[in-house]
Coordinates of C-alpha atoms in Angstrom, one line a residue:
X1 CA 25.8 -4.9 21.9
X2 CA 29.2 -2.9 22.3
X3 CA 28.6 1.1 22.9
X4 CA 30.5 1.8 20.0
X5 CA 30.6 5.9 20.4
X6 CA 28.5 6.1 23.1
X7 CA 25.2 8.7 22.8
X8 CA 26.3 9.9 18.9
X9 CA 25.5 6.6 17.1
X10 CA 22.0 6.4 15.8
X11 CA 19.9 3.6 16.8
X12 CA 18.3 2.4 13.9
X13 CA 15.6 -0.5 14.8
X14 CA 12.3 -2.2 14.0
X15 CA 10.0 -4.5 15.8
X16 CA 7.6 -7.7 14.6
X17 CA 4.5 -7.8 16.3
X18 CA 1.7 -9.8 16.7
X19 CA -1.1 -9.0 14.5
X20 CA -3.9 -6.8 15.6
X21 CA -7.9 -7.3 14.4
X22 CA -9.4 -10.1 12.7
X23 CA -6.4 -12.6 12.0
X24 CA -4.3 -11.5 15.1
X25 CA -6.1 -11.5 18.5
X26 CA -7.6 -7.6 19.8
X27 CA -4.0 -6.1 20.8
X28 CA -0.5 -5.8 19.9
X29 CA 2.2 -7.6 21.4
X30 CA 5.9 -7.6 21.0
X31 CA 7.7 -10.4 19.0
X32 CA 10.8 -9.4 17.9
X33 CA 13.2 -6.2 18.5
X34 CA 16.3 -5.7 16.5
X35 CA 18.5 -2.3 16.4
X36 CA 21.9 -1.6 14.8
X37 CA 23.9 1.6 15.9
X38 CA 25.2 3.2 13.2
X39 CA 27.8 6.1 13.0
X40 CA 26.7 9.2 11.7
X41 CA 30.2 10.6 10.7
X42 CA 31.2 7.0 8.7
X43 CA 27.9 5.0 8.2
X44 CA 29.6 1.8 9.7
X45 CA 27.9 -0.3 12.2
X46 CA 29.2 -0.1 16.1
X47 CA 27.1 -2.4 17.5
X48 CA 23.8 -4.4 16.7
X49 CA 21.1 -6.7 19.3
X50 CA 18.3 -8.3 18.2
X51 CA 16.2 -10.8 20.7
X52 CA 12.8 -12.4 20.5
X53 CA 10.1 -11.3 23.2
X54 CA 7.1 -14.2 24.1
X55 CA 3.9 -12.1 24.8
X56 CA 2.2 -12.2 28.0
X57 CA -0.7 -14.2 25.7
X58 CA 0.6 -17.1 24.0
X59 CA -3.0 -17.3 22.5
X60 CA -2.5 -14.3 19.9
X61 CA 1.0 -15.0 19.0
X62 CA 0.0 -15.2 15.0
X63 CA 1.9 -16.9 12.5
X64 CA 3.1 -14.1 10.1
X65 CA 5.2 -14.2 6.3
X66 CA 8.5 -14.1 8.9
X67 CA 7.7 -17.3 10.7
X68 CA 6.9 -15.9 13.9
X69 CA 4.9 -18.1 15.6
X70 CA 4.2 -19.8 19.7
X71 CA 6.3 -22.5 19.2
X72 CA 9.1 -19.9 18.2
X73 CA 9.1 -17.9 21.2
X74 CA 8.0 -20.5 23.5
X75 CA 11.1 -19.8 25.1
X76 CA 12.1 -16.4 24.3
X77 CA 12.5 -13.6 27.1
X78 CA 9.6 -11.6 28.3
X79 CA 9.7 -8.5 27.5
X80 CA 10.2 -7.2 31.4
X81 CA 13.6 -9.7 31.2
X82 CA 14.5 -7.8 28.0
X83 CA 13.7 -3.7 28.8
X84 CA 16.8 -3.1 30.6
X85 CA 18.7 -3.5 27.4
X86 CA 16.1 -2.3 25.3
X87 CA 16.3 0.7 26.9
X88 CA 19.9 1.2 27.4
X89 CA 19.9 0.8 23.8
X90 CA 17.3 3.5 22.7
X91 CA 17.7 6.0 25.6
X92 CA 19.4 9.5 24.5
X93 CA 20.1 8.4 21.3
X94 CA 18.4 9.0 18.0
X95 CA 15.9 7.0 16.5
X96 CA 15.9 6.2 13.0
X97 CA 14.0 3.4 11.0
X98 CA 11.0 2.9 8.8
X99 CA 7.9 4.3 9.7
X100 CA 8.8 4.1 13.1
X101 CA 6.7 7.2 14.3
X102 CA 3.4 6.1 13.0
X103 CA 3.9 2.5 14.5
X104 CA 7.5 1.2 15.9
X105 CA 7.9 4.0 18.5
X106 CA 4.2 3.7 19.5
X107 CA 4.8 0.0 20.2
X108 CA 7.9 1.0 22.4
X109 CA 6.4 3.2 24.4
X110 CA 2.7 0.7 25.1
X111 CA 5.2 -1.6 26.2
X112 CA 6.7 0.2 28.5
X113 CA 3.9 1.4 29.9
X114 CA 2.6 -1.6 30.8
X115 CA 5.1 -3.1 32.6
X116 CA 4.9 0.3 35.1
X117 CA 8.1 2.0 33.7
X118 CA 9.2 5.0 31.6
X119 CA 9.9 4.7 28.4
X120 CA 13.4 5.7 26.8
X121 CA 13.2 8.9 25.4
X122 CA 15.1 10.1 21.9
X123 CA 17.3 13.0 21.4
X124 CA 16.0 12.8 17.7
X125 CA 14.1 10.7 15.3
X126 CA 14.8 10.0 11.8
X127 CA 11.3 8.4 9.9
X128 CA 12.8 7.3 6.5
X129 CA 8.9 7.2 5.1
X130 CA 8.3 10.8 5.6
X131 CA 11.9 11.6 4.7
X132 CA 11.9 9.3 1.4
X133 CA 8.9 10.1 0.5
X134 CA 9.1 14.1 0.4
X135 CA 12.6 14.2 -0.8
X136 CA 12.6 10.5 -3.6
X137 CA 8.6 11.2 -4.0
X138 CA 7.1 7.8 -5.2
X139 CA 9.7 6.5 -7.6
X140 CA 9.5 3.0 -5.8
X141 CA 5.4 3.1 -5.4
X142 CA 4.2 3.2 -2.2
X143 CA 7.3 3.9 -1.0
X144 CA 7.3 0.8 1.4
X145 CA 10.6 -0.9 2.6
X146 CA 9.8 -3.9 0.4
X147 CA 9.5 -1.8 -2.9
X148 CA 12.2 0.7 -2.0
X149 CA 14.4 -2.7 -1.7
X150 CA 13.1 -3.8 -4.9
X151 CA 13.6 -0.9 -6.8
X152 CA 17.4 -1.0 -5.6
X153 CA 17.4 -4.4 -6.1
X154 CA 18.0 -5.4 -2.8
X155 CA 16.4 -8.4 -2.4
X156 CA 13.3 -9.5 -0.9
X157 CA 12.1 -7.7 2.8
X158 CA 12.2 -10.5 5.2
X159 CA 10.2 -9.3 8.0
X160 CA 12.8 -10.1 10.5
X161 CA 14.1 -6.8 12.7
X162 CA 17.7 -7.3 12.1
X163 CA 17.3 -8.4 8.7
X164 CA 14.9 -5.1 7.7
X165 CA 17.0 -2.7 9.7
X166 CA 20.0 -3.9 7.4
X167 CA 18.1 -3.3 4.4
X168 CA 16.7 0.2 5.8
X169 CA 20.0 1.4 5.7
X170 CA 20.9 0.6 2.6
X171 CA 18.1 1.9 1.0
X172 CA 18.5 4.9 2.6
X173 CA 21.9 4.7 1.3
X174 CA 21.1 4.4 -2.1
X175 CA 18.1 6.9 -2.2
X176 CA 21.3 9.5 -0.8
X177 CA 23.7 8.7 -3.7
X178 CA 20.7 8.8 -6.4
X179 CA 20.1 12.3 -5.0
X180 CA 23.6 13.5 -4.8
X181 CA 23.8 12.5 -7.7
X182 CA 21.0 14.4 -9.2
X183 CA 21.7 17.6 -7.4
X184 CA 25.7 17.5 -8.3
X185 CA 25.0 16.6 -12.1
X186 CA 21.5 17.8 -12.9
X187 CA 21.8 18.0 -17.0
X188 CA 22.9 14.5 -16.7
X189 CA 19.9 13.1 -14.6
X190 CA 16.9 15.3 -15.7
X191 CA 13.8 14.6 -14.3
X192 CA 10.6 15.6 -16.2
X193 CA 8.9 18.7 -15.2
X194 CA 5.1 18.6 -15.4
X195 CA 3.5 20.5 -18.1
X196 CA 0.9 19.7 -20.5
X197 CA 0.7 15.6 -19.6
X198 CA -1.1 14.1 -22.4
X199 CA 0.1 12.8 -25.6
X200 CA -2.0 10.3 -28.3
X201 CA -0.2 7.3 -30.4
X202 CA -1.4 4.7 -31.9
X203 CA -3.1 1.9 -29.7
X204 CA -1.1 -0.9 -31.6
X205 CA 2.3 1.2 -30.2
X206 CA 1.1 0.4 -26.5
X207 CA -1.9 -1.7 -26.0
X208 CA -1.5 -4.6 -23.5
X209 CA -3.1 -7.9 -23.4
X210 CA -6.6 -7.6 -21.3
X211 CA -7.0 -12.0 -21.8
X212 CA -8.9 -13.2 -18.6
X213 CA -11.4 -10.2 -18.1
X214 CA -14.6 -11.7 -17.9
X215 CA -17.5 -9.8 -19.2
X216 CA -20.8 -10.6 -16.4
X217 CA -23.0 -12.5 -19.1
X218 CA -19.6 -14.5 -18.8
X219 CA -19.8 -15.0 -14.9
X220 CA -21.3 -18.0 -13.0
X221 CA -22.5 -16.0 -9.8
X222 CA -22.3 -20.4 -8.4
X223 CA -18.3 -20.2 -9.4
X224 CA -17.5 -16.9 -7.3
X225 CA -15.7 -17.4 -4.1
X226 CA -14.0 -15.4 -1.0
X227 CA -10.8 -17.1 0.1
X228 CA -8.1 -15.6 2.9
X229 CA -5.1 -15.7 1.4
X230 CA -1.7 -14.6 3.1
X231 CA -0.5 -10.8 1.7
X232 CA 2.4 -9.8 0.7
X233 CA 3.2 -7.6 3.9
X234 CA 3.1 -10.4 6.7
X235 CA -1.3 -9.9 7.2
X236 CA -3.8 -11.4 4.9
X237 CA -6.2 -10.3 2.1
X238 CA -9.9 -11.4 1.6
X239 CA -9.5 -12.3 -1.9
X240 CA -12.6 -12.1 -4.5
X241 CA -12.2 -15.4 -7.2
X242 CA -14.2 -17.0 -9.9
X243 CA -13.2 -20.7 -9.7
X244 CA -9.5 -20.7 -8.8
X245 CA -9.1 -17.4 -10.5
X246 CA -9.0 -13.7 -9.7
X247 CA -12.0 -12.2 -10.5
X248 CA -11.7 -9.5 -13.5
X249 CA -14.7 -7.8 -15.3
X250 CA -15.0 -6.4 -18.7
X251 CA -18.1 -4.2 -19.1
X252 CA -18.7 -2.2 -22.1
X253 CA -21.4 1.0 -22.9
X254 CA -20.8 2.3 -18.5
X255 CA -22.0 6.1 -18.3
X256 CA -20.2 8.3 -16.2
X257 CA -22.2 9.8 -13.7
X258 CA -19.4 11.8 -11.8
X259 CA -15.6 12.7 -13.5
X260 CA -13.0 11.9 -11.5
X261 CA -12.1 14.5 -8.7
X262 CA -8.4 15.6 -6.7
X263 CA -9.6 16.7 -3.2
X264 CA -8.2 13.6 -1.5
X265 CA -4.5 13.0 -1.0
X266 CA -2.5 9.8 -0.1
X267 CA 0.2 10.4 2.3
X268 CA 2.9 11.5 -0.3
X269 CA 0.5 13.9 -1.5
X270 CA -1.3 12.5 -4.7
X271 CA -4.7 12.5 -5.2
X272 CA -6.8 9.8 -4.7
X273 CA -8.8 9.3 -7.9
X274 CA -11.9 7.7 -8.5
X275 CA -15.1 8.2 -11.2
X276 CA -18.4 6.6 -10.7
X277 CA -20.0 5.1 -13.6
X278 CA -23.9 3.6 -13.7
X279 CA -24.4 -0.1 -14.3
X280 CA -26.3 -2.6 -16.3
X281 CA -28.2 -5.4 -14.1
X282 CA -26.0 -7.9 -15.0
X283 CA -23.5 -6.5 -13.9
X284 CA -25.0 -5.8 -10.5
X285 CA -25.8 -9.4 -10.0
X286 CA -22.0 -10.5 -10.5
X287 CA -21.2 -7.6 -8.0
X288 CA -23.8 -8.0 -5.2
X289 CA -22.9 -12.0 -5.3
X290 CA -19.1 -10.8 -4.9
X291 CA -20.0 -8.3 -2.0
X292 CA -22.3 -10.5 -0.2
X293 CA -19.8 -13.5 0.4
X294 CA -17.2 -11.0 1.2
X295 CA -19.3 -9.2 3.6
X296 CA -19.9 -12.8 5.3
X297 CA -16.3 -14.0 5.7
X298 CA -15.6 -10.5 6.7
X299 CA -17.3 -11.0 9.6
X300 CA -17.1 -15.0 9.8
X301 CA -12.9 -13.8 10.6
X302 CA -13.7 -11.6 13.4
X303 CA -13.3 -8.3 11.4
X304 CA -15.1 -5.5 13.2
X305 CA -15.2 -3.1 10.8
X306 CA -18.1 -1.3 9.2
X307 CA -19.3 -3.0 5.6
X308 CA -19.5 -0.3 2.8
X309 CA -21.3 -1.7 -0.1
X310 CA -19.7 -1.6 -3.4
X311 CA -23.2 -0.8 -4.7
X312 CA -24.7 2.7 -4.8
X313 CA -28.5 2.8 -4.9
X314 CA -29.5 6.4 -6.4
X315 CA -33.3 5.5 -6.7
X316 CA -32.9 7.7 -10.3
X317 CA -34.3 6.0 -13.7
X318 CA -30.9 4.1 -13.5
X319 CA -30.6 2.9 -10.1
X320 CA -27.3 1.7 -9.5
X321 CA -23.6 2.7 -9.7
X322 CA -20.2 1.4 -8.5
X323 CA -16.8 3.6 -7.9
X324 CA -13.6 2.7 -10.5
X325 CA -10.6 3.6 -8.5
X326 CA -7.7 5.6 -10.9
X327 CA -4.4 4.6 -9.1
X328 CA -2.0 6.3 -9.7
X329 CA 2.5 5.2 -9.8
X330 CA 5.8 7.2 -9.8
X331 CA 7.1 8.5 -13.2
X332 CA 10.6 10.1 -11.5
X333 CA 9.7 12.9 -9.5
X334 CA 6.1 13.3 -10.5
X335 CA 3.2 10.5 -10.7
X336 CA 1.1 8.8 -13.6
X337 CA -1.9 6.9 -13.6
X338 CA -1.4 2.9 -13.8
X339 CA -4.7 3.1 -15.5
X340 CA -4.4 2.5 -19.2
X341 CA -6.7 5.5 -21.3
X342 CA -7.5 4.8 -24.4
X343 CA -9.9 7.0 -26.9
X344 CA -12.2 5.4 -29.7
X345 CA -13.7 7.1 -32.3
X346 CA -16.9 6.8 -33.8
X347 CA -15.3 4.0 -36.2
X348 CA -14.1 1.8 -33.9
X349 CA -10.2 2.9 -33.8
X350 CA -8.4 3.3 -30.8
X351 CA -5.9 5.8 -29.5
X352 CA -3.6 5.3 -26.2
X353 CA -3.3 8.9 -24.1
X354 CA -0.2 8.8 -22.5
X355 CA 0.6 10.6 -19.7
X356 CA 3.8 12.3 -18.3
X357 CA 2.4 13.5 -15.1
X358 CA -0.8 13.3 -13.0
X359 CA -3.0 16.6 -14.0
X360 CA -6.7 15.7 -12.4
X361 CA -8.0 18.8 -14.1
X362 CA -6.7 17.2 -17.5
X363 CA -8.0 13.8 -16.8
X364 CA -11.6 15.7 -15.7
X365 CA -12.0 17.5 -19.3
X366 CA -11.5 14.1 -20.7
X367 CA -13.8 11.7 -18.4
X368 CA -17.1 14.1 -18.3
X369 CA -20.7 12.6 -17.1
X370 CA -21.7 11.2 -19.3
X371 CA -19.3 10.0 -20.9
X372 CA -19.8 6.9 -22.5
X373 CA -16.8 4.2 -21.3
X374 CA -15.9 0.5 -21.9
X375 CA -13.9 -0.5 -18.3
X376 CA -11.5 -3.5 -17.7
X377 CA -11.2 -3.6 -14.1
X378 CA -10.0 -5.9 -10.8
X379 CA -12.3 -6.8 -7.9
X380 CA -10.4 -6.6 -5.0
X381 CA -11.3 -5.7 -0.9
X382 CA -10.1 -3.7 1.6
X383 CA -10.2 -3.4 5.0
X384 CA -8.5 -0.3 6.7
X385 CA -9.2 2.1 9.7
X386 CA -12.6 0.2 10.3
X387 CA -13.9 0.6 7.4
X388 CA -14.4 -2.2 4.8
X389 CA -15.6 -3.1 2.0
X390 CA -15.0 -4.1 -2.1
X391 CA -12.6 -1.7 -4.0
X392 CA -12.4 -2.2 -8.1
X393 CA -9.2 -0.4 -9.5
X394 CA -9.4 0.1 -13.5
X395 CA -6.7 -1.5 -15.4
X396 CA -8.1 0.1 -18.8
X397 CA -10.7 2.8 -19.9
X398 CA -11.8 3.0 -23.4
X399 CA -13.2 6.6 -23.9
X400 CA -16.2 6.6 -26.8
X401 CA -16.6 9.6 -28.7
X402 CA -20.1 10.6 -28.3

């Protein structure tokens, strides 16, 4: 790498690493480190290095969606041949990349420390997450490299340092022009303001297709299956299937015992939503099947977090409930819910609420307990900060008139 203007350009960089918990061995080890400095005054690159790094164990080197695997750093450096220029490169300068405070810096630093020496220190660092997120809110989702390249059209995220440092500055790029844009020309790029969120048309106007929801009479608890599948972020998934299938419920006449509330936030700041419904027994059998065979290849993969039940056992005249998770997706600069709402009146005919904005207080005055509900919804898992366990997002809620 050529020092281009010494200290001022910004090293922008990412790592690959091996991966940590059930699929990926008990630590974290360096695969890959790429960086590009970048000058701040003209946004061209001065200099770029990129070099794979064989881990100290061979044995949980883990074959990711990048094609990182033992027989591709067999004869890579080690990372103690590779720090001088790792830290030549980072040292004074500032940092910038993708979520690099929560997780690239961290890795820096661990390895470091464990070859006995300090770490390179930044004059600055630039987190695009944080900085995306606050300032472009969630107009690409989750506001992940892969969707913010998506949503620009910039191809697929490769998974590779160099590659995803390339395509970090671009996005960042193109989330600055989109902005300038909007802050130089505001009657031309309005964004909608949140006000009163809800509107009604006609269900014929709006309604999707729901085919392939299963109602549980319609299950065969023999047919349901956990498979690991690879994800679409370099890990894998514990998937929930009926035959070869994803499963999907349909389950009409669900009470709702508690309205959906906003006290939780996601790391851009929307709420978390969720309602809990009671359930008939036949659904409960489909769901305890799903949960126990997920609960076994949970732990058959080495996963060592703690199994939370999708089941809730009140021990009231109706025993058992089950969480529908609300999710929720940009709309500009404010959020909606993916969810489709529908209302049905006491004739049969159906209404779609369409929503400009998230308002929980809103979506409370129209999902009360008890509340009488027909729910389409996805049975999916989830395993994150030790906890695990089966997580069913709604894809449609018909509201009944009482």
């Amino acid at each position: 790498m050529e020092a281009g203007d010494g200290r001022e350009a910004i090293a922008f960089f990412d790592v690959e690493t091996t991966v940590p918990g059930p699929w990926g061995g008990t630590r974290r080890s360096l695969l890959e480190f790429g960086a590009i400095l970048v000058c701040p005054r003209q946004l061209v690159e001065v200099g770029s290095y990129s070099t794979l790094i064989r881990p100290a164990d061979s044995s949980a080197t883990s074959v990711r969606c990048n094609g990182i695997n033992p027989e591709t750093v067999a004869s890579a450096p080690s990372f103690p041949e590779v720090a001088d220029q790792i830290f030549a490169i980072l040292h004074g300068r500032v940092w910038a990349g993708h979520n690099i405070v929560e997780f690239d810096c961290r890795v820096i630093r661990e390895a470091f420390a464990e070859t006995g020496r300090a770490p390179p220190e930044p004059k600055g660092i630039i987190d695009t997450l944080p900085l995306l997120t606050q300032t472009f809110r969630r107009r690409a989702g989750d506001m992940k490299l892969a969707n913010l390249a998506c949503y620009f059209g910039l191809g697929q995220q490769k998974h590779r340092s160099l590659d995803d440092v390339r395509m970090n500055i671009e996005v960042l790029k193109c989330c600055a022009t989109v902005l300038f844009l909007e802050t130089s020309f505001p009657d031309l790029f309005s964004i909608k303001s949140p006000g009163m969120s809800c509107t009604i048309i006609p269900a014929s106007e709006g309604c999707s297709s729901f085919a392939g929801f299963l109602e549980p009479d319609e299950v065969s608890v023999q047919d349901i299956r956990a498979a690991i599948a690879p994800s679409g972020y370099g890990g894998h998934k514990l998937r929930i299937l009926h035959g070869d299938c994803p499963l999907r419920l349909h389950c009409m006449g669900l009470k709702v015992q508690f309205g959906p509330r906003g006290q939780f936030k996601d790391h851009a700041g929307w709420p978390k939503l969720n309602i809990v419904v009671y359930i008939p027994e036949s659904l409960c059998k489909v769901l305890d099947a799903c949960d126990l065979l997920a609960q076994i290849s949970s732990q058959n993969s080495s996963s060592r977090s703690d199994w939370k039940h999708v089941i809730m056992k009140n021990g009231y005249s109706n025993p058992y409930s089950i969480r529908l998770h609300i999710p929720i997706v940009a709309n500009g600069d404010a959020a909606i819910y993916s969810t489709e709402i529908y209302k049905k009146d006491l004739s049969g005919n159906k209404q779609k609420l369409v929503f400009t904005t998230c308002d929980v207080v809103e979506l409370a005055s129209l999902i009360v307990p008890g509340t009488s509900l027909d729910a389409y919804f996805w049975v999916d898992t989830y395993d994150h900060l030790q906890r695990a366990g089966i997580r069913l997002e709604a894809k449609k809620l018909i509201l009944c008139s009482q």
